[in-house]
Short mmCIF file of C-alpha atoms and ligand atoms in Angstrom, two decimals:
data_model
loop_
_atom_site.label_atom_id
_atom_site.label_comp_id
_atom_site.label_asym_id
_atom_site.label_seq_id
_atom_site.Cartn_x
_atom_site.Cartn_y
_atom_site.Cartn_z
CA UNK A 22 -14.84 3.21 -28.68
CA UNK A 23 -15.35 1.78 -25.27
CA UNK A 24 -18.42 0.07 -23.93
CA UNK A 25 -19.72 3.43 -22.88
CA UNK A 26 -19.60 5.07 -26.30
CA UNK A 27 -22.64 3.64 -28.07
CA UNK A 28 -24.12 0.48 -29.35
CA UNK A 29 -23.41 -1.90 -32.20
CA UNK A 30 -20.28 -2.90 -34.04
CA UNK A 31 -18.12 -1.85 -36.88
CA UNK A 32 -14.44 -2.19 -37.67
CA UNK A 33 -11.96 0.61 -38.04
CA UNK A 34 -10.30 0.57 -41.44
CA UNK A 35 -7.42 2.62 -40.06
CA UNK A 36 -6.47 -0.18 -37.77
CA UNK A 37 -7.73 -3.14 -39.73
CA UNK A 38 -7.85 -5.77 -37.00
CA UNK A 39 -10.43 -7.41 -34.83
CA UNK A 40 -9.02 -5.44 -31.91
CA UNK A 41 -10.24 -2.37 -33.72
CA UNK A 42 -13.87 -3.43 -33.39
CA UNK A 43 -15.77 -0.38 -32.31
CA UNK A 44 -19.30 0.02 -31.02
CA UNK A 45 -21.62 2.32 -32.91
CA UNK A 46 -25.23 3.19 -32.56
CA UNK A 47 -27.73 0.74 -33.99
CA UNK A 48 -25.81 -2.23 -35.31
CA UNK A 49 -26.01 -4.22 -32.08
CA UNK A 50 -29.77 -3.92 -32.05
CA UNK A 51 -29.92 -5.13 -35.65
CA UNK A 52 -27.82 -8.12 -34.76
CA UNK A 53 -30.18 -9.00 -31.96
CA UNK A 54 -33.17 -8.56 -34.24
CA UNK A 55 -31.61 -10.73 -36.92
CA UNK A 56 -31.04 -13.48 -34.43
CA UNK A 57 -34.49 -13.13 -32.94
CA UNK A 58 -36.15 -13.21 -36.34
CA UNK A 59 -35.15 -16.80 -36.88
CA UNK A 60 -37.58 -19.54 -35.90
CA UNK A 61 -38.06 -19.86 -32.18
CA UNK A 62 -36.60 -23.09 -30.86
CA UNK A 63 -38.51 -25.20 -28.39
CA UNK A 64 -37.05 -27.97 -26.29
CA UNK A 65 -38.68 -31.35 -25.73
CA UNK A 66 -40.16 -29.96 -22.53
CA UNK A 67 -41.68 -27.10 -24.51
CA UNK A 68 -39.45 -24.41 -23.06
CA UNK A 69 -37.99 -21.73 -25.30
CA UNK A 70 -34.22 -21.69 -25.70
CA UNK A 71 -32.98 -18.18 -25.07
CA UNK A 72 -29.92 -16.11 -24.30
CA UNK A 73 -29.88 -13.30 -21.74
CA UNK A 74 -27.11 -10.95 -22.82
CA UNK A 75 -25.81 -8.73 -20.04
CA UNK A 76 -25.12 -5.07 -20.69
CA UNK A 77 -22.75 -3.44 -19.84
CA UNK A 78 -20.17 -6.01 -20.87
CA UNK A 79 -16.83 -5.98 -22.64
CA UNK A 80 -14.43 -3.10 -23.18
CA UNK A 81 -14.19 -0.48 -20.45
CA UNK A 82 -12.76 2.99 -20.98
CA UNK A 83 -9.34 2.05 -19.59
CA UNK A 84 -8.94 -1.00 -21.82
CA UNK A 85 -10.20 0.86 -24.85
CA UNK A 86 -7.59 3.57 -24.26
CA UNK A 87 -4.74 1.10 -23.60
CA UNK A 88 -5.39 -0.85 -26.80
CA UNK A 89 -5.65 2.39 -28.74
CA UNK A 90 -2.31 3.53 -27.29
CA UNK A 91 -0.55 0.50 -28.80
CA UNK A 92 -2.40 0.82 -32.10
CA UNK A 93 -1.57 4.52 -32.40
CA UNK A 94 2.06 3.94 -31.35
CA UNK A 95 2.41 1.30 -34.08
CA UNK A 96 0.93 3.69 -36.64
CA UNK A 97 3.05 6.63 -35.52
CA UNK A 98 6.46 5.14 -34.72
CA UNK A 99 6.21 1.89 -36.71
CA UNK A 100 6.87 -1.66 -35.54
CA UNK A 101 8.20 -2.95 -33.32
CA UNK A 102 6.60 -1.35 -30.29
CA UNK A 103 7.52 -3.04 -27.03
CA UNK A 104 4.80 -3.54 -24.43
CA UNK A 105 5.73 -4.35 -20.85
CA UNK A 106 3.36 -7.14 -19.70
CA UNK A 107 0.10 -7.89 -21.48
CA UNK A 108 -1.42 -4.52 -22.40
CA UNK A 109 -4.74 -5.89 -21.11
CA UNK A 110 -5.47 -9.40 -19.91
CA UNK A 111 -6.97 -10.87 -23.06
CA UNK A 112 -5.42 -13.51 -25.33
CA UNK A 113 -7.12 -12.33 -28.48
CA UNK A 114 -6.06 -8.70 -27.99
CA UNK A 115 -2.45 -9.70 -27.31
CA UNK A 116 -2.31 -12.07 -30.29
CA UNK A 117 -3.82 -9.45 -32.62
CA UNK A 118 -1.44 -6.70 -31.52
CA UNK A 119 1.49 -9.12 -31.79
CA UNK A 120 0.52 -9.79 -35.41
CA UNK A 121 0.65 -6.02 -36.00
CA UNK A 122 4.18 -5.68 -34.64
CA UNK A 123 3.87 -5.30 -30.88
CA UNK A 124 6.43 -7.26 -28.85
CA UNK A 125 5.27 -8.19 -25.38
CA UNK A 126 8.00 -8.43 -22.73
CA UNK A 127 8.00 -9.06 -19.02
CA UNK A 128 10.59 -6.47 -17.97
CA UNK A 129 12.30 -3.33 -19.26
CA UNK A 130 15.63 -5.17 -19.56
CA UNK A 131 14.21 -7.05 -22.55
CA UNK A 132 13.62 -3.79 -24.41
CA UNK A 133 16.56 -2.56 -26.54
CA UNK A 134 18.07 0.72 -25.31
CA UNK A 135 16.36 3.74 -26.86
CA UNK A 136 13.29 1.78 -28.06
CA UNK A 137 9.64 2.66 -27.37
CA UNK A 138 7.89 0.81 -24.56
CA UNK A 139 4.25 0.96 -23.51
CA UNK A 140 3.33 0.27 -19.89
CA UNK A 141 0.13 -1.76 -19.54
CA UNK A 142 -3.29 -0.66 -18.26
CA UNK A 143 -2.61 -2.31 -14.89
CA UNK A 144 -0.02 0.27 -13.84
CA UNK A 145 3.59 0.01 -12.72
CA UNK A 146 5.63 0.81 -9.63
CA UNK A 147 7.77 4.00 -9.68
CA UNK A 148 10.96 1.93 -10.05
CA UNK A 149 9.75 0.79 -13.50
CA UNK A 150 9.71 4.41 -14.76
CA UNK A 151 13.19 4.80 -13.27
CA UNK A 152 14.47 1.68 -15.09
CA UNK A 153 13.04 3.04 -18.35
CA UNK A 154 14.88 6.34 -17.85
CA UNK A 155 18.14 4.52 -17.14
CA UNK A 156 17.77 2.52 -20.38
CA UNK A 157 16.87 5.66 -22.32
CA UNK A 158 13.53 4.12 -23.33
CA UNK A 159 10.74 6.20 -24.78
CA UNK A 160 8.00 5.23 -22.31
CA UNK A 161 4.30 5.64 -22.99
CA UNK A 162 2.15 5.06 -19.95
CA UNK A 163 -1.16 3.30 -20.71
CA UNK A 164 -2.02 2.86 -17.03
CA UNK A 165 -5.78 3.27 -16.60
CA UNK A 166 -6.49 6.62 -14.92
CA UNK A 167 -8.62 4.78 -12.36
CA UNK A 168 -5.60 2.71 -11.36
CA UNK A 169 -3.50 5.88 -11.20
CA UNK A 170 -6.12 7.28 -8.81
CA UNK A 171 -5.46 4.38 -6.40
CA UNK A 172 -1.68 4.97 -6.72
CA UNK A 173 -2.20 8.62 -5.78
CA UNK A 174 -4.34 7.66 -2.78
CA UNK A 175 -1.62 5.25 -1.63
CA UNK A 176 1.08 7.92 -1.89
CA UNK A 177 -1.00 10.52 -0.10
CA UNK A 178 -2.02 8.29 2.82
CA UNK A 179 1.55 6.99 3.17
CA UNK A 180 2.88 10.56 3.26
CA UNK A 181 0.30 11.38 5.95
CA UNK A 182 1.63 8.54 8.12
CA UNK A 183 -1.19 6.03 7.60
CA UNK A 184 -0.92 2.28 7.53
CA UNK A 185 -2.60 1.14 4.31
CA UNK A 186 -4.39 -2.17 3.93
CA UNK A 187 -4.58 -3.01 0.24
CA UNK A 188 -7.27 -5.58 -0.58
CA UNK A 189 -6.22 -7.43 -3.70
CA UNK A 190 -4.83 -10.55 -5.29
CA UNK A 191 -1.26 -11.42 -4.50
CA UNK A 192 0.95 -11.34 -7.57
CA UNK A 193 -1.50 -9.39 -9.75
CA UNK A 194 0.30 -6.70 -11.77
CA UNK A 195 -1.96 -3.94 -10.50
CA UNK A 196 -1.29 -4.91 -6.89
CA UNK A 197 2.48 -5.01 -7.48
CA UNK A 198 2.32 -1.54 -9.03
CA UNK A 199 0.21 -0.01 -6.25
CA UNK A 200 2.33 -1.55 -3.48
CA UNK A 201 5.41 -0.16 -5.18
CA UNK A 202 4.19 3.38 -4.47
CA UNK A 203 4.64 2.99 -0.71
CA UNK A 204 6.07 -0.44 0.10
CA UNK A 205 6.84 0.43 3.73
CA UNK A 206 3.26 1.54 4.46
CA UNK A 207 1.14 -1.02 2.56
CA UNK A 208 0.10 -4.51 3.64
CA UNK A 209 -1.78 -6.80 1.28
CA UNK A 210 -4.91 -8.70 2.29
CA UNK A 211 -5.97 -11.31 -0.26
CA UNK A 212 -9.49 -12.19 0.89
CA UNK A 213 -11.43 -12.15 4.19
CA UNK A 214 -9.42 -14.94 5.80
CA UNK A 215 -6.26 -12.84 5.71
CA UNK A 216 -7.74 -9.95 7.70
CA UNK A 217 -6.43 -11.37 10.96
CA UNK A 218 -2.77 -11.11 9.99
CA UNK A 219 -2.73 -7.30 9.76
CA UNK A 220 -0.53 -5.47 12.29
CA UNK A 221 -0.52 -1.66 12.39
CA UNK A 222 1.46 0.94 14.31
CA UNK A 223 -1.57 3.16 15.15
CA UNK A 224 -5.08 1.59 14.95
CA UNK A 225 -6.61 5.08 14.65
CA UNK A 226 -4.68 5.81 11.46
CA UNK A 227 -5.42 2.99 9.05
CA UNK A 228 -7.14 3.10 5.68
CA UNK A 229 -8.13 0.37 3.25
CA UNK A 230 -7.70 0.65 -0.49
CA UNK A 231 -8.35 -2.00 -3.11
CA UNK A 232 -7.51 -3.42 -6.50
CA UNK A 233 -9.92 -2.04 -9.12
CA UNK A 234 -11.24 -5.38 -10.39
CA UNK A 235 -12.36 -7.25 -7.28
CA UNK A 236 -15.71 -8.76 -6.37
CA UNK A 237 -17.65 -5.99 -4.63
CA UNK A 238 -19.32 -8.43 -2.23
CA UNK A 239 -16.16 -10.26 -1.26
CA UNK A 240 -14.32 -6.97 -0.74
CA UNK A 241 -16.99 -5.76 1.66
CA UNK A 242 -16.75 -9.08 3.50
CA UNK A 243 -13.01 -8.50 3.85
CA UNK A 244 -13.64 -4.95 5.10
CA UNK A 245 -16.10 -6.26 7.69
CA UNK A 246 -13.51 -8.74 8.93
CA UNK A 247 -10.85 -6.03 9.05
CA UNK A 248 -13.18 -3.79 11.06
CA UNK A 249 -13.58 -6.48 13.72
CA UNK A 250 -9.87 -6.07 14.35
CA UNK A 251 -9.54 -2.38 13.43
CA UNK A 252 -12.80 -0.57 14.33
CA UNK A 253 -11.39 2.83 13.25
CA UNK A 254 -10.43 1.58 9.81
CA UNK A 255 -11.10 4.32 7.24
CA UNK A 256 -12.60 3.78 3.79
CA UNK A 257 -11.03 5.11 0.60
CA UNK A 258 -12.17 8.63 -0.35
CA UNK A 259 -14.05 7.18 -3.35
CA UNK A 260 -14.65 3.67 -4.71
CA UNK A 261 -11.44 1.94 -5.78
CA UNK A 262 -13.34 -0.92 -7.44
CA UNK A 263 -13.96 0.81 -10.74
CA UNK A 264 -17.25 1.68 -12.40
CA UNK A 265 -16.71 -0.95 -15.13
CA UNK A 266 -16.09 -3.79 -12.68
CA UNK A 267 -19.12 -2.81 -10.61
CA UNK A 268 -21.41 -2.36 -13.61
CA UNK A 269 -20.48 -5.71 -15.16
CA UNK A 270 -21.00 -7.50 -11.86
CA UNK A 271 -24.41 -5.86 -11.34
CA UNK A 272 -25.44 -6.78 -14.89
CA UNK A 273 -24.48 -10.44 -14.54
CA UNK A 274 -26.14 -10.57 -11.11
CA UNK A 275 -29.34 -9.33 -12.68
CA UNK A 276 -29.51 -12.18 -15.20
CA UNK A 277 -27.82 -15.01 -13.29
CA UNK A 278 -30.78 -16.21 -11.24
CA UNK A 279 -32.78 -16.64 -14.49
CA UNK A 280 -30.00 -18.63 -16.19
CA UNK A 281 -29.19 -22.32 -16.19
CA UNK A 282 -25.69 -21.58 -17.41
CA UNK A 283 -23.71 -18.36 -17.70
CA UNK A 284 -20.87 -18.04 -20.19
CA UNK A 285 -18.32 -15.34 -19.48
CA UNK A 286 -16.05 -14.45 -22.37
CA UNK A 287 -12.64 -13.57 -20.95
CA UNK A 288 -9.16 -14.87 -20.28
CA UNK A 289 -8.12 -16.88 -17.24
CA UNK A 290 -5.65 -14.20 -16.13
CA UNK A 291 -8.33 -11.49 -16.29
CA UNK A 292 -9.34 -10.67 -12.72
CA UNK A 293 -12.59 -8.93 -13.61
CA UNK A 294 -13.62 -11.81 -15.92
CA UNK A 295 -12.93 -14.39 -13.22
CA UNK A 296 -15.00 -12.34 -10.77
CA UNK A 297 -17.92 -12.27 -13.24
CA UNK A 298 -17.92 -16.06 -13.33
CA UNK A 299 -17.93 -16.25 -9.50
CA UNK A 300 -20.61 -13.57 -9.16
CA UNK A 301 -22.83 -15.42 -11.63
CA UNK A 302 -22.71 -18.61 -9.56
CA UNK A 303 -23.18 -16.73 -6.27
CA UNK A 304 -26.21 -14.97 -7.80
CA UNK A 305 -27.94 -18.23 -8.69
CA UNK A 306 -26.72 -19.59 -12.02
CA UNK A 307 -26.48 -23.38 -12.02
CA UNK A 308 -23.00 -23.10 -13.50
CA UNK A 309 -20.77 -20.46 -15.06
CA UNK A 310 -17.84 -20.92 -17.42
CA UNK A 311 -15.03 -18.70 -18.63
CA UNK A 312 -13.96 -19.05 -22.27
CA UNK A 313 -11.64 -17.07 -24.53
CA UNK A 314 -13.35 -18.22 -27.73
CA UNK A 315 -16.60 -19.85 -28.87
CA UNK A 316 -14.84 -23.11 -29.78
CA UNK A 317 -13.93 -23.62 -26.12
CA UNK A 318 -17.60 -24.03 -25.14
CA UNK A 319 -18.54 -27.62 -24.42
CA UNK A 320 -21.87 -28.94 -25.72
CA UNK A 321 -22.23 -30.79 -22.41
CA UNK A 322 -22.50 -27.50 -20.49
CA UNK A 323 -25.78 -26.79 -22.25
CA UNK A 324 -27.41 -30.17 -21.67
CA UNK A 325 -30.93 -29.52 -20.32
CA UNK A 326 -30.38 -25.75 -20.37
CA UNK A 327 -33.11 -23.48 -21.69
CA UNK A 328 -31.63 -20.10 -20.66
CA UNK A 329 -27.98 -19.22 -21.19
CA UNK A 330 -26.54 -16.01 -19.79
CA UNK A 331 -23.75 -14.29 -21.66
CA UNK A 332 -21.37 -11.54 -20.64
CA UNK A 333 -17.74 -10.57 -21.16
CA UNK A 334 -14.90 -9.11 -19.15
CA UNK A 335 -13.70 -5.53 -19.44
CA UNK A 336 -10.80 -6.52 -21.73
CA UNK A 337 -12.87 -8.46 -24.27
CA UNK A 338 -13.65 -7.15 -27.78
CA UNK A 339 -17.32 -7.40 -28.70
CA UNK A 340 -16.49 -9.49 -31.79
CA UNK A 341 -15.77 -12.46 -29.48
CA UNK A 342 -19.22 -12.15 -27.89
CA UNK A 343 -20.78 -12.04 -31.36
CA UNK A 344 -19.01 -15.32 -32.18
CA UNK A 345 -20.42 -16.95 -29.05
CA UNK A 346 -23.90 -15.71 -29.95
CA UNK A 347 -23.52 -17.28 -33.40
CA UNK A 348 -22.30 -20.54 -31.83
CA UNK A 349 -25.32 -20.59 -29.51
CA UNK A 350 -27.73 -19.75 -32.34
CA UNK A 351 -26.46 -22.77 -34.28
CA UNK A 352 -27.52 -24.88 -31.30
CA UNK A 353 -31.02 -23.45 -31.09
CA UNK A 354 -30.44 -20.51 -28.76
CA UNK A 355 -31.88 -18.07 -31.23
CA UNK A 356 -33.92 -15.84 -28.94
CA UNK A 357 -31.56 -13.16 -27.58
CA UNK A 358 -32.66 -10.62 -25.01
CA UNK A 359 -30.19 -7.91 -24.06
CA UNK A 360 -30.66 -6.91 -20.42
CA UNK A 361 -29.33 -3.43 -19.70
CA UNK A 362 -28.62 -2.36 -16.13
CA UNK A 363 -26.48 0.73 -16.84
CA UNK A 364 -25.34 2.94 -19.70
CA UNK A 365 -21.65 3.80 -19.89
CA UNK A 366 -20.25 6.84 -21.64
CA UNK A 367 -16.91 7.36 -19.93
CA UNK A 368 -13.85 7.80 -22.15
CA UNK A 369 -10.25 8.67 -21.32
CA UNK A 370 -7.88 10.87 -23.30
CA UNK A 371 -4.71 9.29 -24.67
CA UNK A 372 -1.54 9.76 -22.56
CA UNK A 373 -0.06 13.27 -22.98
CA UNK A 374 3.29 11.99 -24.32
CA UNK A 375 1.48 10.23 -27.18
CA UNK A 376 -0.92 13.13 -27.84
CA UNK A 377 2.07 15.46 -28.15
CA UNK A 378 3.74 13.24 -30.78
CA UNK A 379 0.48 12.72 -32.67
CA UNK A 380 -0.01 16.51 -32.83
CA UNK A 381 3.55 17.05 -34.01
CA UNK A 382 3.13 14.38 -36.71
CA UNK A 383 -0.12 15.99 -37.86
CA UNK A 384 1.64 19.37 -38.22
CA UNK A 385 4.59 18.02 -40.23
S1 LIG B 425 -11.38 -2.48 -15.45
FE1 LIG B 425 -11.61 -0.45 -14.51
S2 LIG B 425 -9.58 0.04 -13.68
FE2 LIG B 425 -9.32 -1.66 -15.14
S3 LIG B 425 -8.84 -0.68 -17.07
FE3 LIG B 425 -11.07 -0.92 -17.02
S4 LIG B 425 -11.87 1.03 -16.17
FE4 LIG B 425 -9.68 0.92 -15.73
#
């Protein structure tokens, strides 16, 4: 179901919503062919109008799982299902799940005692689990396993007496959750210019970790600045910036220098989508724009453009990209070339507490 599970689109009848759009082998290629079969459009200057479509794009394994958790919880327990914070940072996903009976809240206190609550893909601090226990909530944890990995690293290094420098965006839910694992040991650095402020108790025992959805290039710039002050700074045991973030950035980098304009489908509060827009400009696109929906695209952005790049953040259903492609085709951008820089096949199992209940329901 995630971007790594195949190609093409279909909808799941069991779920019956646009959120349930799933990728299957073949259909995507047919869509491209159908678009390409139409008459080639030529500008006044004689240049062909085309779209370079980055792949991988859209749903990652963690988002796919988190959305499925809410869908399955609605099917199994019935509405309403409470979700603490946006399950993933995408307007369309949140609106669609709301229409199905999900109620999005900011904190556990808004959830009635004894009700079911899903924790979002971005992860939560340990105190949030504790609050849920105190309110007798049935908690289902949709935290992405790759975020959980960073939490575990933070706990382990804190227990071993390390100072931890967390590179991330202040106020982002993932950062709040990770810092909550070891608040006394973690300091946040939000960009290279903040490297100077770090103070540690033992410069030989410091490690950096990061938010999963950062710009790879900017993070390494921050690490370089930190190393000027802390030469013995240790790197995380494995990449904290996740495979999906890295793959989408590499894909957009690959097309950006050939594009006049890059359109990134994604929401403004989506960190990885925002980074895609920045990476596109840094990699040579004349301009890059972030839109939730096709109707937000301005005709003016395309003035004089012959090549438009298109990608989408890790929380964006493919149906929204298809709508943008249709919008572009109506304006003469009928020649679509999908540029693939990586294949993704990673999937994550549903949380054990939900799997257990699904099994029990299947037996009864
Ligand atoms: S962007 Fe990465 S860390 Fe975030 S949910 Fe997707 S796979 Fe997990």
